[in-house]
Short mmCIF file of C-alpha atoms in Angstrom, two decimals:
data_model
loop_
_atom_site.label_atom_id
_atom_site.label_comp_id
_atom_site.label_asym_id
_atom_site.label_seq_id
_atom_site.Cartn_x
_atom_site.Cartn_y
_atom_site.Cartn_z
CA ASP A 295 0.00 0.00 0.00
CA GLN A 296 1.51 3.27 -1.16
CA GLN A 297 1.58 5.60 1.86
CA VAL A 298 3.09 8.48 -0.12
CA LYS A 299 1.59 9.10 -3.53
CA GLN A 300 2.81 11.21 -6.38
CA ASN A 301 0.05 10.61 -8.87
CA SER A 302 1.42 12.58 -11.79
CA PRO A 303 4.45 10.83 -13.28
CA SER A 304 5.60 13.83 -15.26
CA LEU A 305 5.25 17.58 -15.64
CA SER A 306 6.43 19.89 -18.42
CA VAL A 307 6.73 23.63 -17.79
CA GLN A 308 8.01 26.61 -19.74
CA GLU A 309 11.14 28.31 -18.41
CA GLY A 310 10.24 31.22 -16.15
CA ARG A 311 6.81 29.86 -15.24
CA ILE A 312 5.78 28.17 -12.00
CA SER A 313 6.14 24.43 -11.46
CA ILE A 314 3.74 22.84 -8.98
CA LEU A 315 4.51 19.30 -7.87
CA ASN A 316 1.91 17.54 -5.75
CA CYS A 317 2.13 14.79 -3.14
CA ASP A 318 -0.49 13.04 -1.01
CA TYR A 319 -0.01 10.82 2.00
CA THR A 320 -2.25 8.44 3.90
CA ASN A 321 -0.44 7.81 7.17
CA SER A 322 -1.50 10.36 9.80
CA MET A 323 1.57 9.47 11.88
CA PHE A 324 3.84 11.24 9.40
CA ASP A 325 4.97 14.55 10.84
CA TYR A 326 7.93 15.61 8.73
CA PHE A 327 8.03 15.93 4.98
CA LEU A 328 10.91 16.36 2.55
CA TRP A 329 11.49 16.91 -1.14
CA TYR A 330 14.51 15.40 -2.86
CA LYS A 331 15.71 16.02 -6.40
CA LYS A 332 17.47 13.36 -8.42
CA TYR A 333 19.54 13.64 -11.59
CA PRO A 334 20.46 10.52 -13.58
CA ALA A 335 23.47 8.61 -12.22
CA GLU A 336 23.38 10.58 -8.96
CA GLY A 337 21.84 10.00 -5.57
CA PRO A 338 18.86 12.09 -4.45
CA THR A 339 19.78 15.51 -3.07
CA PHE A 340 17.82 17.27 -0.37
CA LEU A 341 15.80 20.25 -1.53
CA ILE A 342 13.46 21.48 1.18
CA SER A 343 11.48 20.15 4.11
CA ILE A 344 8.56 21.05 6.33
CA SER A 345 7.45 20.03 9.80
CA SER A 346 3.81 19.28 10.49
CA ILE A 347 3.62 22.27 12.85
CA LYS A 348 4.01 24.57 9.83
CA ASP A 349 1.96 25.02 6.70
CA LYS A 350 4.60 26.71 4.57
CA ASN A 351 8.35 26.76 4.23
CA GLU A 352 10.26 28.84 1.73
CA ASP A 353 13.84 28.67 0.49
CA GLY A 354 14.70 30.88 -2.45
CA ARG A 355 12.77 29.75 -5.52
CA PHE A 356 11.36 26.75 -3.67
CA THR A 357 8.29 26.77 -1.42
CA VAL A 358 6.60 23.77 0.17
CA PHE A 359 2.99 23.95 1.34
CA LEU A 360 1.44 21.46 3.74
CA ASN A 361 -2.30 20.89 4.17
CA LYS A 362 -2.58 18.45 7.07
CA SER A 363 -6.34 18.11 6.95
CA ALA A 364 -6.15 17.06 3.30
CA LYS A 365 -2.92 15.09 3.83
CA HIS A 366 -1.49 16.95 0.88
CA LEU A 367 1.70 18.83 0.20
CA SER A 368 3.00 20.64 -2.80
CA LEU A 369 6.32 22.01 -4.00
CA HIS A 370 6.30 25.28 -5.91
CA ILE A 371 9.28 26.29 -8.01
CA VAL A 372 9.23 29.83 -9.32
CA PRO A 373 10.63 30.82 -11.67
CA SER A 374 11.41 27.42 -13.17
CA GLN A 375 14.78 27.01 -14.85
CA PRO A 376 16.04 24.36 -17.33
CA GLY A 377 18.49 23.14 -14.65
CA ASP A 378 15.49 22.19 -12.52
CA SER A 379 14.72 19.35 -14.93
CA ALA A 380 15.05 16.21 -12.79
CA VAL A 381 13.01 13.63 -10.90
CA TYR A 382 11.46 15.01 -7.70
CA PHE A 383 10.63 12.70 -4.82
CA CYS A 384 8.32 13.50 -1.96
CA ALA A 385 9.24 11.72 1.29
CA ALA A 386 7.68 11.48 4.74
CA ALA A 387 8.91 10.51 8.19
CA GLY A 388 7.22 9.75 11.48
CA ALA A 389 8.05 11.20 14.87
CA GLY A 390 11.33 10.31 16.51
CA ALA A 391 14.98 10.56 15.70
CA ASN A 392 15.18 7.72 13.24
CA SER A 393 15.68 8.47 9.60
CA LYS A 394 13.28 6.04 7.99
CA LEU A 395 11.82 7.84 5.02
CA THR A 396 8.85 6.69 2.98
CA PHE A 397 9.11 7.92 -0.60
CA GLY A 398 6.65 8.46 -3.40
CA LYS A 399 7.35 7.20 -6.92
CA GLY A 400 8.65 10.54 -8.10
CA ILE A 401 7.68 13.13 -10.70
CA THR A 402 9.82 13.87 -13.74
CA LEU A 403 9.94 17.62 -14.27
CA SER A 404 10.98 18.99 -17.65
CA VAL A 405 11.55 22.72 -17.95
CA ARG A 406 11.48 23.84 -21.57
CA PRO A 407 13.78 26.73 -22.58
CA ASP B 80 34.31 17.78 2.78
CA ALA B 81 33.61 14.34 1.35
CA GLY B 82 29.98 13.37 1.04
CA VAL B 83 28.59 9.89 1.44
CA THR B 84 30.76 7.52 -0.54
CA GLN B 85 29.64 4.14 -1.83
CA SER B 86 31.53 1.33 -3.48
CA PRO B 87 31.47 -0.18 -5.96
CA THR B 88 29.52 2.08 -8.31
CA HIS B 89 28.42 -0.77 -10.55
CA LEU B 90 28.25 -4.51 -10.02
CA ILE B 91 27.06 -7.48 -12.05
CA LYS B 92 26.31 -10.71 -10.22
CA THR B 93 24.78 -14.08 -11.12
CA ARG B 94 21.61 -15.42 -9.53
CA GLY B 95 22.36 -17.26 -6.29
CA GLN B 96 25.54 -15.34 -5.58
CA GLN B 97 26.18 -13.09 -2.63
CA VAL B 98 27.09 -9.40 -2.73
CA THR B 99 28.53 -6.87 -0.27
CA LEU B 100 28.04 -3.15 -0.76
CA ARG B 101 30.00 -0.58 1.21
CA CYS B 102 29.29 2.90 2.48
CA SER B 103 31.24 5.62 4.25
CA PRO B 104 29.09 8.31 5.86
CA ILE B 105 29.82 12.00 6.08
CA SER B 106 32.37 12.66 8.79
CA GLY B 107 30.59 13.04 12.11
CA HIS B 108 27.40 11.34 10.98
CA LYS B 109 26.60 8.38 13.22
CA SER B 110 23.44 7.21 11.49
CA VAL B 111 23.56 5.21 8.27
CA SER B 112 20.56 3.93 6.37
CA TRP B 113 20.18 1.83 3.24
CA TYR B 114 17.55 2.13 0.52
CA GLN B 115 16.72 0.13 -2.60
CA GLN B 116 15.46 1.94 -5.68
CA VAL B 117 14.09 -0.10 -8.54
CA LEU B 118 13.32 1.49 -11.89
CA GLY B 119 10.23 3.68 -11.83
CA GLN B 120 9.89 3.63 -8.06
CA GLY B 121 11.04 5.78 -5.18
CA PRO B 122 13.73 4.59 -2.77
CA GLN B 123 12.51 1.94 -0.34
CA PHE B 124 13.92 1.74 3.18
CA ILE B 125 15.93 -1.38 4.01
CA PHE B 126 17.88 -0.71 7.23
CA GLN B 127 18.97 2.02 9.59
CA TYR B 128 21.95 1.78 11.94
CA TYR B 129 22.90 4.22 14.66
CA GLU B 130 25.99 3.81 16.81
CA LYS B 131 26.44 0.28 15.45
CA GLU B 132 22.96 -0.82 16.49
CA GLU B 133 20.09 -1.63 14.14
CA ARG B 134 17.37 0.98 14.66
CA GLY B 135 14.99 0.03 11.90
CA ARG B 136 14.33 -2.58 9.27
CA GLY B 137 12.10 -2.35 6.23
CA ASN B 138 10.02 -5.06 4.62
CA PHE B 139 12.87 -7.07 3.11
CA PRO B 140 13.64 -10.79 3.42
CA ASP B 141 16.32 -12.19 5.72
CA ARG B 142 18.62 -12.51 2.72
CA PHE B 143 19.34 -8.83 3.34
CA SER B 144 21.60 -7.97 6.26
CA ALA B 145 23.78 -5.06 7.27
CA ARG B 146 26.18 -3.91 9.89
CA GLN B 147 27.89 -0.74 11.03
CA PHE B 148 31.50 -0.55 12.10
CA PRO B 149 33.13 1.49 14.90
CA ASN B 150 34.12 4.16 12.36
CA TYR B 151 30.41 4.38 11.36
CA SER B 152 30.96 2.94 7.90
CA SER B 153 28.49 0.28 6.89
CA GLU B 154 28.07 -2.79 4.71
CA LEU B 155 24.93 -4.18 3.14
CA ASN B 156 24.97 -7.88 2.33
CA VAL B 157 22.52 -9.68 0.09
CA ASN B 158 22.61 -13.48 -0.13
CA ALA B 159 21.13 -15.83 -2.71
CA LEU B 160 20.62 -13.06 -5.24
CA LEU B 161 17.44 -13.01 -7.31
CA LEU B 162 16.82 -11.22 -10.60
CA GLY B 163 14.45 -8.93 -8.69
CA ASP B 164 17.31 -7.68 -6.52
CA SER B 165 18.59 -5.70 -9.50
CA ALA B 166 18.33 -2.10 -8.40
CA LEU B 167 20.16 1.03 -7.32
CA TYR B 168 21.22 0.66 -3.69
CA LEU B 169 21.52 3.95 -1.89
CA CYS B 170 23.29 4.65 1.35
CA ALA B 171 22.41 7.74 3.36
CA SER B 172 23.83 9.30 6.48
CA SER B 173 22.60 11.84 8.99
CA LEU B 174 23.52 13.43 12.29
CA VAL B 175 20.08 12.95 13.75
CA GLY B 176 16.56 13.11 12.43
CA PRO B 177 15.03 12.33 9.06
CA ARG B 178 16.99 14.71 6.83
CA VAL B 179 19.55 12.43 5.26
CA THR B 180 22.30 12.89 2.68
CA PHE B 181 22.51 10.22 0.02
CA GLY B 182 25.47 8.77 -1.77
CA SER B 183 25.47 8.22 -5.53
CA GLY B 184 24.51 4.60 -5.10
CA THR B 185 25.64 1.18 -6.28
CA ARG B 186 23.95 -0.11 -9.40
CA LEU B 187 23.50 -3.89 -8.95
CA THR B 188 22.55 -6.02 -11.91
CA VAL B 189 21.69 -9.67 -11.32
CA VAL B 190 21.81 -11.91 -14.40
#
C-alpha cells in the first residue's frame, strides 16, 4: 500500500513559469516531509522540508505547502529554470529521531527553454 | 568535505551469488541507512543503523543484512541473489533526524 503518492508521473513547464509538484499521504503518523531532487546517475539531493507544525516553508525559488487536513503537500518552483529538470521525490517521516523515510514514486519535471 | 561515498559504483552478479556493498558516511554522521530503488519507483527503506545498532528494518527478506562498524561505515549484504534484486542501492547518512544525505549509489545487476 503506497503511503506516499505522487500521482502525476511527469510535468512539463516553460522556463520562467511556476512548477507545482503535488504529493499526497495516507499515514496520519507522518509529521515531517521532505522533497529530494534526483539527476540521472546521482543519488537524491535534499531540496526542502517542512514540519507538520508549519503550513509553509520557503527557500529561495522553492516553497513547500502542507495541508494536514487534506494530507497533501505541494512544491512550488518559481521561476522554473532548465536546470530544474530532474526527478522530484516527496518523502515522509514519522516522529522520533530515526531516519526512515517513505518515498513516493517521483515526478519527472521537464523545464522547456 | 567528502559526502557519502559508496563502493562499488556498478556490479554485475549471477543469480544465487552473494554481494557486499560498502558505504562511508559523512564525517561526524553516526546514522547510516540503506535504501533500494528499482526502476520507476522511489527509494525503499531497508535498514537504519545508529551507533552500530540496528534501529529500523524495512520489509525485506532475511537474505538482506547489514552492519555498522566502529568508524560508522556500513556494509549491506545480500545473499542468494534473485533477478528482482537488480536495483540502485543507496546509502544515506545523517547526524540525527530524518533529513539524510545520500550517496550516488551502487547499481547492482543480477543476471
